[in-house]
PDB file of C-alpha atoms in Angstrom:
ATOM      1  CA  UNK A   1       0.175  -0.073  -0.386  1.00  0.00           C
ATOM      2  CA  UNK A   2       1.273   3.315  -0.573  1.00  0.00           C
ATOM      3  CA  UNK A   3       2.092   5.974   1.795  1.00  0.00           C
ATOM      4  CA  UNK A   4      -0.168   8.259   2.115  1.00  0.00           C
ATOM      5  CA  UNK A   5       2.633  11.341   1.225  1.00  0.00           C
ATOM      6  CA  UNK A   6       4.319   9.462  -1.174  1.00  0.00           C
ATOM      7  CA  UNK A   7      -0.231   9.285  -3.139  1.00  0.00           C
ATOM      8  CA  UNK A   8      -0.111  13.647  -2.857  1.00  0.00           C
ATOM      9  CA  UNK A   9       3.427  13.298  -5.111  1.00  0.00           C
ATOM     10  CA  UNK A  10       3.215  11.992  -6.910  1.00  0.00           C
ATOM     11  CA  UNK A  11      -0.547  13.262  -7.412  1.00  0.00           C
ATOM     12  CA  UNK A  12       1.716  17.262  -7.647  1.00  0.00           C
ATOM     13  CA  UNK A  13       3.670  15.644 -10.173  1.00  0.00           C
ATOM     14  CA  UNK A  14       0.249  13.854 -11.669  1.00  0.00           C
ATOM     15  CA  UNK A  15      -0.633  17.825 -11.627  1.00  0.00           C
ATOM     16  CA  UNK A  16       2.932  18.915 -13.047  1.00  0.00           C
ATOM     17  CA  UNK A  17       2.794  16.609 -16.737  1.00  0.00           C
ATOM     18  CA  UNK A  18      -1.168  18.235 -16.414  1.00  0.00           C
ATOM     19  CA  UNK A  19      -0.090  22.494 -15.841  1.00  0.00           C
ATOM     20  CA  UNK A  20       3.430  22.183 -17.991  1.00  0.00           C
ATOM     21  CA  UNK A  21       3.188  26.004 -18.762  1.00  0.00           C
ATOM     22  CA  UNK A  22       3.332  26.456 -14.791  1.00  0.00           C
ATOM     23  CA  UNK A  23       6.032  24.129 -14.740  1.00  0.00           C
ATOM     24  CA  UNK A  24       8.526  25.412 -16.759  1.00  0.00           C
ATOM     25  CA  UNK A  25      11.121  29.039 -15.239  1.00  0.00           C
ATOM     26  CA  UNK A  26       9.067  32.763 -15.977  1.00  0.00           C
ATOM     27  CA  UNK A  27      11.903  33.337 -18.657  1.00  0.00           C
ATOM     28  CA  UNK A  28      10.882  30.650 -20.601  1.00  0.00           C
ATOM     29  CA  UNK A  29       6.912  30.516 -20.797  1.00  0.00           C
ATOM     30  CA  UNK A  30       5.584  31.484 -23.718  1.00  0.00           C
ATOM     31  CA  UNK A  31       2.179  33.110 -23.157  1.00  0.00           C
ATOM     32  CA  UNK A  32      -0.867  31.313 -23.624  1.00  0.00           C
ATOM     33  CA  UNK A  33      -3.653  31.175 -23.671  1.00  0.00           C
ATOM     34  CA  UNK A  34      -4.172  28.538 -21.837  1.00  0.00           C
ATOM     35  CA  UNK A  35      -1.585  29.850 -18.996  1.00  0.00           C
ATOM     36  CA  UNK A  36      -5.025  31.732 -16.903  1.00  0.00           C
ATOM     37  CA  UNK A  37      -6.620  28.488 -16.956  1.00  0.00           C
ATOM     38  CA  UNK A  38      -3.670  26.827 -15.502  1.00  0.00           C
ATOM     39  CA  UNK A  39      -3.212  28.765 -13.106  1.00  0.00           C
ATOM     40  CA  UNK A  40      -7.370  28.352 -11.747  1.00  0.00           C
ATOM     41  CA  UNK A  41      -7.365  24.853 -11.906  1.00  0.00           C
ATOM     42  CA  UNK A  42      -3.837  25.079 -10.274  1.00  0.00           C
ATOM     43  CA  UNK A  43      -5.453  27.110  -7.394  1.00  0.00           C
ATOM     44  CA  UNK A  44      -8.643  25.269  -7.334  1.00  0.00           C
ATOM     45  CA  UNK A  45      -6.407  22.077  -6.029  1.00  0.00           C
ATOM     46  CA  UNK A  46      -4.256  23.541  -3.745  1.00  0.00           C
ATOM     47  CA  UNK A  47      -8.018  24.578  -2.091  1.00  0.00           C
ATOM     48  CA  UNK A  48      -8.558  20.952  -2.403  1.00  0.00           C
ATOM     49  CA  UNK A  49      -5.161  19.813   0.443  1.00  0.00           C
ATOM     50  CA  UNK A  50      -6.236  23.750   1.798  1.00  0.00           C
ATOM     51  CA  UNK A  51      -9.835  21.812   2.629  1.00  0.00           C
ATOM     52  CA  UNK A  52      -8.076  18.500   3.938  1.00  0.00           C
ATOM     53  CA  UNK A  53      -6.136  19.963   6.553  1.00  0.00           C
ATOM     54  CA  UNK A  54      -9.033  22.316   7.403  1.00  0.00           C
ATOM     55  CA  UNK A  55     -11.027  19.134   8.611  1.00  0.00           C
ATOM     56  CA  UNK A  56      -8.385  17.452  10.329  1.00  0.00           C
ATOM     57  CA  UNK A  57      -5.411  19.471  10.771  1.00  0.00           C
ATOM     58  CA  UNK A  58      -3.514  17.217  12.634  1.00  0.00           C
ATOM     59  CA  UNK A  59      -3.564  14.456  10.677  1.00  0.00           C
ATOM     60  CA  UNK A  60      -1.857  16.671   8.276  1.00  0.00           C
ATOM     61  CA  UNK A  61       1.597  15.926   7.910  1.00  0.00           C
ATOM     62  CA  UNK A  62       5.230  17.018   8.054  1.00  0.00           C
ATOM     63  CA  UNK A  63       5.384  15.905   4.850  1.00  0.00           C
ATOM     64  CA  UNK A  64       3.053  17.641   3.428  1.00  0.00           C
ATOM     65  CA  UNK A  65       3.179  20.937   4.900  1.00  0.00           C
ATOM     66  CA  UNK A  66       6.214  21.259   3.322  1.00  0.00           C
ATOM     67  CA  UNK A  67       5.012  19.369  -0.281  1.00  0.00           C
ATOM     68  CA  UNK A  68       2.052  22.639   0.377  1.00  0.00           C
ATOM     69  CA  UNK A  69       4.972  25.307   1.082  1.00  0.00           C
ATOM     70  CA  UNK A  70       6.868  23.551  -1.621  1.00  0.00           C
ATOM     71  CA  UNK A  71       4.431  24.354  -4.263  1.00  0.00           C
ATOM     72  CA  UNK A  72       3.229  27.269  -3.530  1.00  0.00           C
ATOM     73  CA  UNK A  73       7.197  29.009  -3.705  1.00  0.00           C
ATOM     74  CA  UNK A  74       7.290  27.433  -7.040  1.00  0.00           C
ATOM     75  CA  UNK A  75       4.298  29.316  -8.075  1.00  0.00           C
ATOM     76  CA  UNK A  76       6.316  32.604  -7.254  1.00  0.00           C
ATOM     77  CA  UNK A  77       9.397  32.154  -8.507  1.00  0.00           C
ATOM     78  CA  UNK A  78       7.391  31.248 -12.051  1.00  0.00           C
ATOM     79  CA  UNK A  79       5.519  34.671 -10.911  1.00  0.00           C
ATOM     80  CA  UNK A  80       2.402  33.332  -9.903  1.00  0.00           C
ATOM     81  CA  UNK A  81       0.852  35.248  -6.229  1.00  0.00           C
ATOM     82  CA  UNK A  82      -0.741  33.213  -4.157  1.00  0.00           C
ATOM     83  CA  UNK A  83      -0.646  33.576  -0.334  1.00  0.00           C
ATOM     84  CA  UNK A  84      -2.345  30.613   0.237  1.00  0.00           C
ATOM     85  CA  UNK A  85      -3.050  29.360   3.986  1.00  0.00           C
ATOM     86  CA  UNK A  86      -1.560  31.034   6.412  1.00  0.00           C
ATOM     87  CA  UNK A  87      -1.703  28.787   9.017  1.00  0.00           C
ATOM     88  CA  UNK A  88      -0.578  26.353   7.367  1.00  0.00           C
ATOM     89  CA  UNK A  89       2.251  28.468   5.842  1.00  0.00           C
ATOM     90  CA  UNK A  90       3.536  29.157   8.845  1.00  0.00           C
ATOM     91  CA  UNK A  91       3.456  25.357   9.887  1.00  0.00           C
ATOM     92  CA  UNK A  92       4.835  24.412   7.198  1.00  0.00           C
ATOM     93  CA  UNK A  93       7.354  27.442   7.139  1.00  0.00           C
ATOM     94  CA  UNK A  94       8.264  26.750  10.554  1.00  0.00           C
ATOM     95  CA  UNK A  95       8.487  22.490   9.845  1.00  0.00           C
ATOM     96  CA  UNK A  96      11.532  23.449   7.550  1.00  0.00           C
ATOM     97  CA  UNK A  97      13.100  26.284   9.669  1.00  0.00           C
ATOM     98  CA  UNK A  98      13.368  23.111  12.436  1.00  0.00           C
ATOM     99  CA  UNK A  99      14.797  21.428   9.823  1.00  0.00           C
ATOM    100  CA  UNK A 100      17.999  23.639   9.574  1.00  0.00           C
ATOM    101  CA  UNK A 101      18.603  22.476  13.873  1.00  0.00           C
ATOM    102  CA  UNK A 102      21.430  21.895  16.163  1.00  0.00           C
ATOM    103  CA  UNK A 103      21.162  18.124  16.497  1.00  0.00           C
ATOM    104  CA  UNK A 104      21.070  16.434  19.387  1.00  0.00           C
ATOM    105  CA  UNK A 105      23.378  15.724  21.870  1.00  0.00           C
ATOM    106  CA  UNK A 106      24.710  12.494  24.111  1.00  0.00           C
ATOM    107  CA  UNK A 107      25.295  12.665  27.502  1.00  0.00           C
ATOM    108  CA  UNK A 108      29.005  10.723  27.828  1.00  0.00           C
ATOM    109  CA  UNK A 109      28.554   9.794  31.490  1.00  0.00           C
ATOM    110  CA  UNK A 110      31.215  12.774  32.927  1.00  0.00           C
ATOM    111  CA  UNK A 111      31.553  11.589  37.120  1.00  0.00           C
ATOM    112  CA  UNK A 112      29.441  10.703  39.748  1.00  0.00           C
ATOM    113  CA  UNK A 113      28.921  14.304  40.641  1.00  0.00           C
ATOM    114  CA  UNK A 114      27.192  15.233  37.358  1.00  0.00           C
ATOM    115  CA  UNK A 115      24.625  11.572  37.955  1.00  0.00           C
ATOM    116  CA  UNK A 116      23.292  13.651  40.738  1.00  0.00           C
ATOM    117  CA  UNK A 117      24.761  11.011  43.285  1.00  0.00           C
ATOM    118  CA  UNK A 118      26.978  13.253  45.290  1.00  0.00           C
ATOM    119  CA  UNK A 119      24.697  13.903  48.017  1.00  0.00           C
ATOM    120  CA  UNK A 120      25.405  12.295  51.020  1.00  0.00           C
ATOM    121  CA  UNK A 121      23.928  13.324  54.327  1.00  0.00           C
ATOM    122  CA  UNK A 122      26.352  15.476  56.985  1.00  0.00           C
ATOM    123  CA  UNK A 123      27.373  13.352  60.047  1.00  0.00           C
TER     124      UNK A 123
ATOM    125  CA  UNK B  30     103.296 -15.226  88.065  1.00  0.00           C
ATOM    126  CA  UNK B  31     100.211 -14.836  86.653  1.00  0.00           C
ATOM    127  CA  UNK B  32     101.384 -14.647  82.390  1.00  0.00           C
ATOM    128  CA  UNK B  33      98.868 -12.065  80.438  1.00  0.00           C
ATOM    129  CA  UNK B  34      97.627 -14.141  77.177  1.00  0.00           C
ATOM    130  CA  UNK B  35      96.735 -12.433  74.564  1.00  0.00           C
ATOM    131  CA  UNK B  36      93.593 -13.372  72.946  1.00  0.00           C
ATOM    132  CA  UNK B  37      93.451 -12.783  68.691  1.00  0.00           C
ATOM    133  CA  UNK B  38      91.064 -10.605  68.686  1.00  0.00           C
ATOM    134  CA  UNK B  39      89.364  -8.957  65.316  1.00  0.00           C
ATOM    135  CA  UNK B  40      88.863  -5.182  65.179  1.00  0.00           C
ATOM    136  CA  UNK B  41      85.487  -4.971  65.976  1.00  0.00           C
ATOM    137  CA  UNK B  42      82.561  -4.118  62.529  1.00  0.00           C
ATOM    138  CA  UNK B  43      81.714   0.080  62.296  1.00  0.00           C
ATOM    139  CA  UNK B  44      78.199  -0.056  62.810  1.00  0.00           C
ATOM    140  CA  UNK B  45      75.344   2.132  61.916  1.00  0.00           C
ATOM    141  CA  UNK B  46      73.827   3.020  58.817  1.00  0.00           C
ATOM    142  CA  UNK B  47      74.404   0.918  55.532  1.00  0.00           C
ATOM    143  CA  UNK B  48      74.690   2.529  51.924  1.00  0.00           C
ATOM    144  CA  UNK B  49      73.051   0.940  48.502  1.00  0.00           C
ATOM    145  CA  UNK B  50      76.248   0.498  46.510  1.00  0.00           C
ATOM    146  CA  UNK B  51      75.303  -0.861  43.012  1.00  0.00           C
ATOM    147  CA  UNK B  52      76.942  -4.251  43.097  1.00  0.00           C
ATOM    148  CA  UNK B  53      78.279  -5.816  39.332  1.00  0.00           C
ATOM    149  CA  UNK B  54      75.779  -7.709  38.463  1.00  0.00           C
ATOM    150  CA  UNK B  55      76.487 -11.231  38.123  1.00  0.00           C
ATOM    151  CA  UNK B  56      77.207 -13.363  34.964  1.00  0.00           C
ATOM    152  CA  UNK B  57      74.309 -15.272  35.176  1.00  0.00           C
ATOM    153  CA  UNK B  58      76.173 -17.966  32.650  1.00  0.00           C
ATOM    154  CA  UNK B  59      79.070 -18.501  34.796  1.00  0.00           C
ATOM    155  CA  UNK B  60      76.689 -19.850  36.629  1.00  0.00           C
ATOM    156  CA  UNK B  61      75.392 -22.241  33.688  1.00  0.00           C
ATOM    157  CA  UNK B  62      71.798 -19.857  32.717  1.00  0.00           C
ATOM    158  CA  UNK B  63      71.117 -18.317  30.002  1.00  0.00           C
ATOM    159  CA  UNK B  64      71.355 -15.038  30.200  1.00  0.00           C
ATOM    160  CA  UNK B  65      68.101 -14.218  28.640  1.00  0.00           C
ATOM    161  CA  UNK B  66      67.618 -11.057  29.844  1.00  0.00           C
ATOM    162  CA  UNK B  67      71.595  -9.218  28.797  1.00  0.00           C
ATOM    163  CA  UNK B  68      70.177  -7.791  25.568  1.00  0.00           C
ATOM    164  CA  UNK B  69      66.016  -5.842  26.306  1.00  0.00           C
ATOM    165  CA  UNK B  70      64.019  -6.576  23.162  1.00  0.00           C
ATOM    166  CA  UNK B  71      64.262  -2.979  20.620  1.00  0.00           C
ATOM    167  CA  UNK B  72      60.537  -2.688  20.698  1.00  0.00           C
ATOM    168  CA  UNK B  73      59.007  -3.405  23.700  1.00  0.00           C
ATOM    169  CA  UNK B  74      54.912  -4.104  23.362  1.00  0.00           C
ATOM    170  CA  UNK B  75      52.815  -3.151  25.397  1.00  0.00           C
ATOM    171  CA  UNK B  76      50.261  -5.258  26.305  1.00  0.00           C
ATOM    172  CA  UNK B  77      46.616  -3.542  28.123  1.00  0.00           C
ATOM    173  CA  UNK B  78      45.900  -6.233  30.310  1.00  0.00           C
ATOM    174  CA  UNK B  79      41.456  -6.584  29.529  1.00  0.00           C
ATOM    175  CA  UNK B  80      39.898  -4.704  31.313  1.00  0.00           C
ATOM    176  CA  UNK B  81      35.859  -4.581  31.898  1.00  0.00           C
ATOM    177  CA  UNK B  82      34.161  -2.692  30.583  1.00  0.00           C
ATOM    178  CA  UNK B  83      30.384  -1.334  32.227  1.00  0.00           C
ATOM    179  CA  UNK B  84      27.337  -1.930  30.524  1.00  0.00           C
ATOM    180  CA  UNK B  85      26.883   2.089  29.960  1.00  0.00           C
ATOM    181  CA  UNK B  86      30.508   2.275  27.986  1.00  0.00           C
ATOM    182  CA  UNK B  87      29.757  -0.725  26.019  1.00  0.00           C
ATOM    183  CA  UNK B  88      26.583   1.190  24.616  1.00  0.00           C
ATOM    184  CA  UNK B  89      28.134   4.119  24.401  1.00  0.00           C
ATOM    185  CA  UNK B  90      30.071   2.899  21.981  1.00  0.00           C
ATOM    186  CA  UNK B  91      27.951   0.705  19.845  1.00  0.00           C
ATOM    187  CA  UNK B  92      26.049   4.657  20.056  1.00  0.00           C
ATOM    188  CA  UNK B  93      28.833   5.869  18.165  1.00  0.00           C
ATOM    189  CA  UNK B  94      29.251   2.919  15.691  1.00  0.00           C
ATOM    190  CA  UNK B  95      25.205   3.323  14.643  1.00  0.00           C
ATOM    191  CA  UNK B  96      24.693   0.184  15.831  1.00  0.00           C
ATOM    192  CA  UNK B  97      21.767  -0.809  16.705  1.00  0.00           C
ATOM    193  CA  UNK B  98      22.170  -3.145  19.882  1.00  0.00           C
ATOM    194  CA  UNK B  99      23.043   0.323  21.843  1.00  0.00           C
ATOM    195  CA  UNK B 100      19.480  -0.327  22.742  1.00  0.00           C
ATOM    196  CA  UNK B 101      20.338  -3.176  24.280  1.00  0.00           C
ATOM    197  CA  UNK B 102      23.238  -2.068  26.103  1.00  0.00           C
ATOM    198  CA  UNK B 103      21.633   1.155  27.126  1.00  0.00           C
ATOM    199  CA  UNK B 104      18.862  -1.072  29.056  1.00  0.00           C
ATOM    200  CA  UNK B 105      21.447  -3.137  30.339  1.00  0.00           C
ATOM    201  CA  UNK B 106      23.545  -0.110  31.976  1.00  0.00           C
ATOM    202  CA  UNK B 107      20.353   1.535  33.345  1.00  0.00           C
ATOM    203  CA  UNK B 108      19.850  -3.227  34.998  1.00  0.00           C
ATOM    204  CA  UNK B 109      22.914  -2.702  36.497  1.00  0.00           C
ATOM    205  CA  UNK B 110      22.098   0.703  37.684  1.00  0.00           C
ATOM    206  CA  UNK B 111      25.631   1.476  35.618  1.00  0.00           C
ATOM    207  CA  UNK B 112      25.381   5.864  34.839  1.00  0.00           C
ATOM    208  CA  UNK B 113      21.029   5.450  34.358  1.00  0.00           C
ATOM    209  CA  UNK B 114      21.066   9.350  34.108  1.00  0.00           C
ATOM    210  CA  UNK B 115      22.702   8.493  30.986  1.00  0.00           C
ATOM    211  CA  UNK B 116      21.763   5.574  29.419  1.00  0.00           C
ATOM    212  CA  UNK B 117      18.081   7.053  29.761  1.00  0.00           C
ATOM    213  CA  UNK B 118      19.077  10.545  28.313  1.00  0.00           C
ATOM    214  CA  UNK B 119      20.713   8.718  25.471  1.00  0.00           C
ATOM    215  CA  UNK B 120      17.638   6.278  25.276  1.00  0.00           C
ATOM    216  CA  UNK B 121      15.406   8.958  24.264  1.00  0.00           C
ATOM    217  CA  UNK B 122      17.744  10.007  21.309  1.00  0.00           C
ATOM    218  CA  UNK B 123      18.027   7.028  19.946  1.00  0.00           C
ATOM    219  CA  UNK B 124      13.630   7.094  20.229  1.00  0.00           C
ATOM    220  CA  UNK B 125      13.563  10.169  18.714  1.00  0.00           C
ATOM    221  CA  UNK B 126      15.735   9.449  15.935  1.00  0.00           C
ATOM    222  CA  UNK B 127      13.231   6.114  15.005  1.00  0.00           C
ATOM    223  CA  UNK B 128      10.962   8.478  15.098  1.00  0.00           C
ATOM    224  CA  UNK B 129       8.967   7.015  17.997  1.00  0.00           C
ATOM    225  CA  UNK B 130       8.619  10.785  20.091  1.00  0.00           C
ATOM    226  CA  UNK B 131       6.301   9.941  22.934  1.00  0.00           C
ATOM    227  CA  UNK B 132       8.824   7.063  23.785  1.00  0.00           C
ATOM    228  CA  UNK B 133      11.595   9.418  23.605  1.00  0.00           C
ATOM    229  CA  UNK B 134      10.341  12.340  25.765  1.00  0.00           C
ATOM    230  CA  UNK B 135       9.033   8.804  28.231  1.00  0.00           C
ATOM    231  CA  UNK B 136      12.820   7.645  28.404  1.00  0.00           C
ATOM    232  CA  UNK B 137      14.488  11.498  28.692  1.00  0.00           C
ATOM    233  CA  UNK B 138      11.452  12.715  31.073  1.00  0.00           C
ATOM    234  CA  UNK B 139      12.993   9.647  33.220  1.00  0.00           C
ATOM    235  CA  UNK B 140      16.499  10.797  33.041  1.00  0.00           C
ATOM    236  CA  UNK B 141      15.095  14.290  34.426  1.00  0.00           C
ATOM    237  CA  UNK B 142      13.720  12.547  36.766  1.00  0.00           C
ATOM    238  CA  UNK B 143      16.429  11.423  38.831  1.00  0.00           C
ATOM    239  CA  UNK B 144      18.970  13.918  38.269  1.00  0.00           C
ATOM    240  CA  UNK B 145      16.280  17.120  37.209  1.00  0.00           C
ATOM    241  CA  UNK B 146      19.444  19.768  36.202  1.00  0.00           C
ATOM    242  CA  UNK B 147      20.685  17.031  33.265  1.00  0.00           C
ATOM    243  CA  UNK B 148      21.946  19.839  30.713  1.00  0.00           C
ATOM    244  CA  UNK B 149      21.195  17.056  27.886  1.00  0.00           C
ATOM    245  CA  UNK B 150      18.092  15.370  28.755  1.00  0.00           C
ATOM    246  CA  UNK B 151      16.858  19.141  28.726  1.00  0.00           C
ATOM    247  CA  UNK B 152      18.880  20.052  25.139  1.00  0.00           C
ATOM    248  CA  UNK B 153      17.411  16.464  23.834  1.00  0.00           C
ATOM    249  CA  UNK B 154      13.755  17.206  24.942  1.00  0.00           C
ATOM    250  CA  UNK B 155      13.703  20.455  23.691  1.00  0.00           C
ATOM    251  CA  UNK B 156      15.042  18.473  20.059  1.00  0.00           C
ATOM    252  CA  UNK B 157      11.804  16.608  20.702  1.00  0.00           C
ATOM    253  CA  UNK B 158       9.418  19.631  21.465  1.00  0.00           C
ATOM    254  CA  UNK B 159      10.974  21.325  18.816  1.00  0.00           C
ATOM    255  CA  UNK B 160       9.963  18.207  16.671  1.00  0.00           C
ATOM    256  CA  UNK B 161       6.562  18.050  17.213  1.00  0.00           C
ATOM    257  CA  UNK B 162       6.140  21.511  16.577  1.00  0.00           C
ATOM    258  CA  UNK B 163       5.273  21.990  20.359  1.00  0.00           C
ATOM    259  CA  UNK B 164       7.551  25.230  20.169  1.00  0.00           C
ATOM    260  CA  UNK B 165       6.247  26.737  23.396  1.00  0.00           C
ATOM    261  CA  UNK B 166       7.846  23.882  25.635  1.00  0.00           C
ATOM    262  CA  UNK B 167      11.260  23.622  22.888  1.00  0.00           C
ATOM    263  CA  UNK B 168      11.576  27.346  24.772  1.00  0.00           C
ATOM    264  CA  UNK B 169      10.881  26.650  28.103  1.00  0.00           C
ATOM    265  CA  UNK B 170      13.437  23.892  27.864  1.00  0.00           C
ATOM    266  CA  UNK B 171      15.939  25.532  25.650  1.00  0.00           C
ATOM    267  CA  UNK B 172      16.202  28.049  28.006  1.00  0.00           C
ATOM    268  CA  UNK B 173      17.046  25.877  31.282  1.00  0.00           C
ATOM    269  CA  UNK B 174      19.964  24.264  29.407  1.00  0.00           C
ATOM    270  CA  UNK B 175      21.230  27.076  29.260  1.00  0.00           C
ATOM    271  CA  UNK B 176      20.393  28.115  33.090  1.00  0.00           C
ATOM    272  CA  UNK B 177      22.532  24.823  33.808  1.00  0.00           C
ATOM    273  CA  UNK B 178      25.032  24.719  30.045  1.00  0.00           C
ATOM    274  CA  UNK B 179      25.557  29.045  29.700  1.00  0.00           C
ATOM    275  CA  UNK B 180      28.697  28.053  27.192  1.00  0.00           C
ATOM    276  CA  UNK B 181      26.736  25.033  24.444  1.00  0.00           C
ATOM    277  CA  UNK B 182      26.193  27.400  21.555  1.00  0.00           C
ATOM    278  CA  UNK B 183      23.219  25.454  19.967  1.00  0.00           C
ATOM    279  CA  UNK B 184      20.946  26.209  22.400  1.00  0.00           C
ATOM    280  CA  UNK B 185      20.678  29.233  21.827  1.00  0.00           C
ATOM    281  CA  UNK B 186      20.802  28.592  18.166  1.00  0.00           C
ATOM    282  CA  UNK B 187      18.322  26.474  18.008  1.00  0.00           C
ATOM    283  CA  UNK B 188      15.661  28.577  20.818  1.00  0.00           C
ATOM    284  CA  UNK B 189      16.407  30.616  18.018  1.00  0.00           C
ATOM    285  CA  UNK B 190      14.896  28.847  15.658  1.00  0.00           C
ATOM    286  CA  UNK B 191      12.571  28.007  17.951  1.00  0.00           C
ATOM    287  CA  UNK B 192      11.469  32.041  18.300  1.00  0.00           C
ATOM    288  CA  UNK B 193      11.418  32.321  14.890  1.00  0.00           C
ATOM    289  CA  UNK B 194       8.493  29.693  15.148  1.00  0.00           C
ATOM    290  CA  UNK B 195       7.148  31.990  17.854  1.00  0.00           C
ATOM    291  CA  UNK B 196       7.205  35.288  15.753  1.00  0.00           C
ATOM    292  CA  UNK B 197       9.480  36.930  18.458  1.00  0.00           C
ATOM    293  CA  UNK B 198      12.330  38.339  16.021  1.00  0.00           C
ATOM    294  CA  UNK B 199      13.931  40.306  18.669  1.00  0.00           C
ATOM    295  CA  UNK B 200      14.540  37.560  21.241  1.00  0.00           C
ATOM    296  CA  UNK B 201      15.452  35.469  18.364  1.00  0.00           C
ATOM    297  CA  UNK B 202      18.127  38.357  17.183  1.00  0.00           C
ATOM    298  CA  UNK B 203      19.506  38.557  20.652  1.00  0.00           C
ATOM    299  CA  UNK B 204      19.276  34.449  20.713  1.00  0.00           C
ATOM    300  CA  UNK B 205      21.157  33.993  17.217  1.00  0.00           C
ATOM    301  CA  UNK B 206      23.444  36.831  17.999  1.00  0.00           C
ATOM    302  CA  UNK B 207      24.104  35.312  21.597  1.00  0.00           C
ATOM    303  CA  UNK B 208      25.733  32.060  19.238  1.00  0.00           C
ATOM    304  CA  UNK B 209      27.833  33.770  17.298  1.00  0.00           C
ATOM    305  CA  UNK B 210      29.321  35.202  20.237  1.00  0.00           C
ATOM    306  CA  UNK B 211      30.287  31.348  21.971  1.00  0.00           C
ATOM    307  CA  UNK B 212      30.362  29.360  18.451  1.00  0.00           C
ATOM    308  CA  UNK B 213      33.940  29.418  16.394  1.00  0.00           C
ATOM    309  CA  UNK B 214      33.357  30.983  13.520  1.00  0.00           C
ATOM    310  CA  UNK B 215      33.786  28.228  11.098  1.00  0.00           C
ATOM    311  CA  UNK B 216      30.074  29.055  11.665  1.00  0.00           C
ATOM    312  CA  UNK B 217      28.779  31.620  11.346  1.00  0.00           C
ATOM    313  CA  UNK B 218      28.192  32.014   8.230  1.00  0.00           C
ATOM    314  CA  UNK B 219      24.634  30.878   8.075  1.00  0.00           C
ATOM    315  CA  UNK B 220      23.764  32.276  11.634  1.00  0.00           C
ATOM    316  CA  UNK B 221      24.564  35.597   9.866  1.00  0.00           C
ATOM    317  CA  UNK B 222      22.574  34.909   6.879  1.00  0.00           C
ATOM    318  CA  UNK B 223      19.683  33.659   9.522  1.00  0.00           C
ATOM    319  CA  UNK B 224      20.247  36.737  11.396  1.00  0.00           C
ATOM    320  CA  UNK B 225      19.983  39.306   7.919  1.00  0.00           C
ATOM    321  CA  UNK B 226      16.925  37.894   7.303  1.00  0.00           C
ATOM    322  CA  UNK B 227      15.878  38.132  10.748  1.00  0.00           C
ATOM    323  CA  UNK B 228      16.978  41.684  10.603  1.00  0.00           C
ATOM    324  CA  UNK B 229      14.772  42.735   7.815  1.00  0.00           C
ATOM    325  CA  UNK B 230      11.131  41.545   9.749  1.00  0.00           C
ATOM    326  CA  UNK B 231      12.755  42.798  13.086  1.00  0.00           C
ATOM    327  CA  UNK B 232      12.235  45.764  11.666  1.00  0.00           C
TER     328      UNK B 232
END
C-alpha cells in the first residue's frame, strides 16, 4: 500500500504533467491562452489541500505541509501570486526552519557528581 | 706469676647505617644459566590487560558506531544501575531517531526525574518538542539548558529558531547573536545569513 505522502507526491507529479506551462520557468514561458485557466486549476487544487487541512489538521503531517509550501514557493518563482493558507504556511515554514536545527547531544557519562549521586548526608 | 695471654681479637666492624652500593651484575652464564635478559628487545610491546567495560561504555561505543544493539546495552546499564541518567537520556535520542517521539519523551523525562538539572536531557527534550511543533515547551527547555550550561552554543541557535517560529523576532536576533559569540568562526556564515533575514522581519 502506498504511503499517503507518496500519494500526495504522485498527485503533484500528475499535476505537473497536466499543467506543464505552470511548471516551466517564467523566462522560458511563452504566453498561451490556457495559462490562466491552468493557474485557476492549480489554485483550486491547492484549495482542496487546504480544505483537507482544515478538516483534519492533526492528520496533516510534516511531509504534506512541506510539499504544500514547496508548490506555493514554485508558483512564486514562476511569477504567480498565491499567498496560501496562513496557518498552514506558518506551520510549513516552522517545520522547514526546525530542520536546520542543531542535532541532539549524547550524554557521555560524566562523574558521579554529574549523575546526581553526590548528595551525602552530613553525619 | 700470672701471664697475660693476648687473645686473637679481630677489630670490631663499624656499625651504623649502610649505604646501598651498586653491585656488579653477576654473569648468569658463569653459573650455568642462559642470560636471557642481557639484551632487552628493541621494540617493547605494551600489552594492556583486558578490562571489563561497563554496559554503559559498551552502549556508548555501539551508539557511536551507529549499531542498533546500543539500545539493548543502555537498557542493561539501567538495569545494573550504571550511569542510569545518561543511559535514559541517550535512549531518548535513539527513540527520537526512530521517530518514536512519545517514547523519546518518556526516556528523557525519566532522566530528568533522576536528575532535574541534567543538561543534555533538557536540550534533547527541547529538540523533540521542536520536532513535534510544540514551540512553547521547546523554548522552556532550551532556556533551562542554557541556565545549566550557558557556554553550549547550539542551545542558543535552536532557541533562536524556536523564537522565529513563535514570531518573537527580536528575541530570536538576541539568541542568534549569542550563538555567534559562543561558537567557532567556521559556524558563523549560516547564522549571519539568518540574522540578516531576521532583521528585515523585525524592522
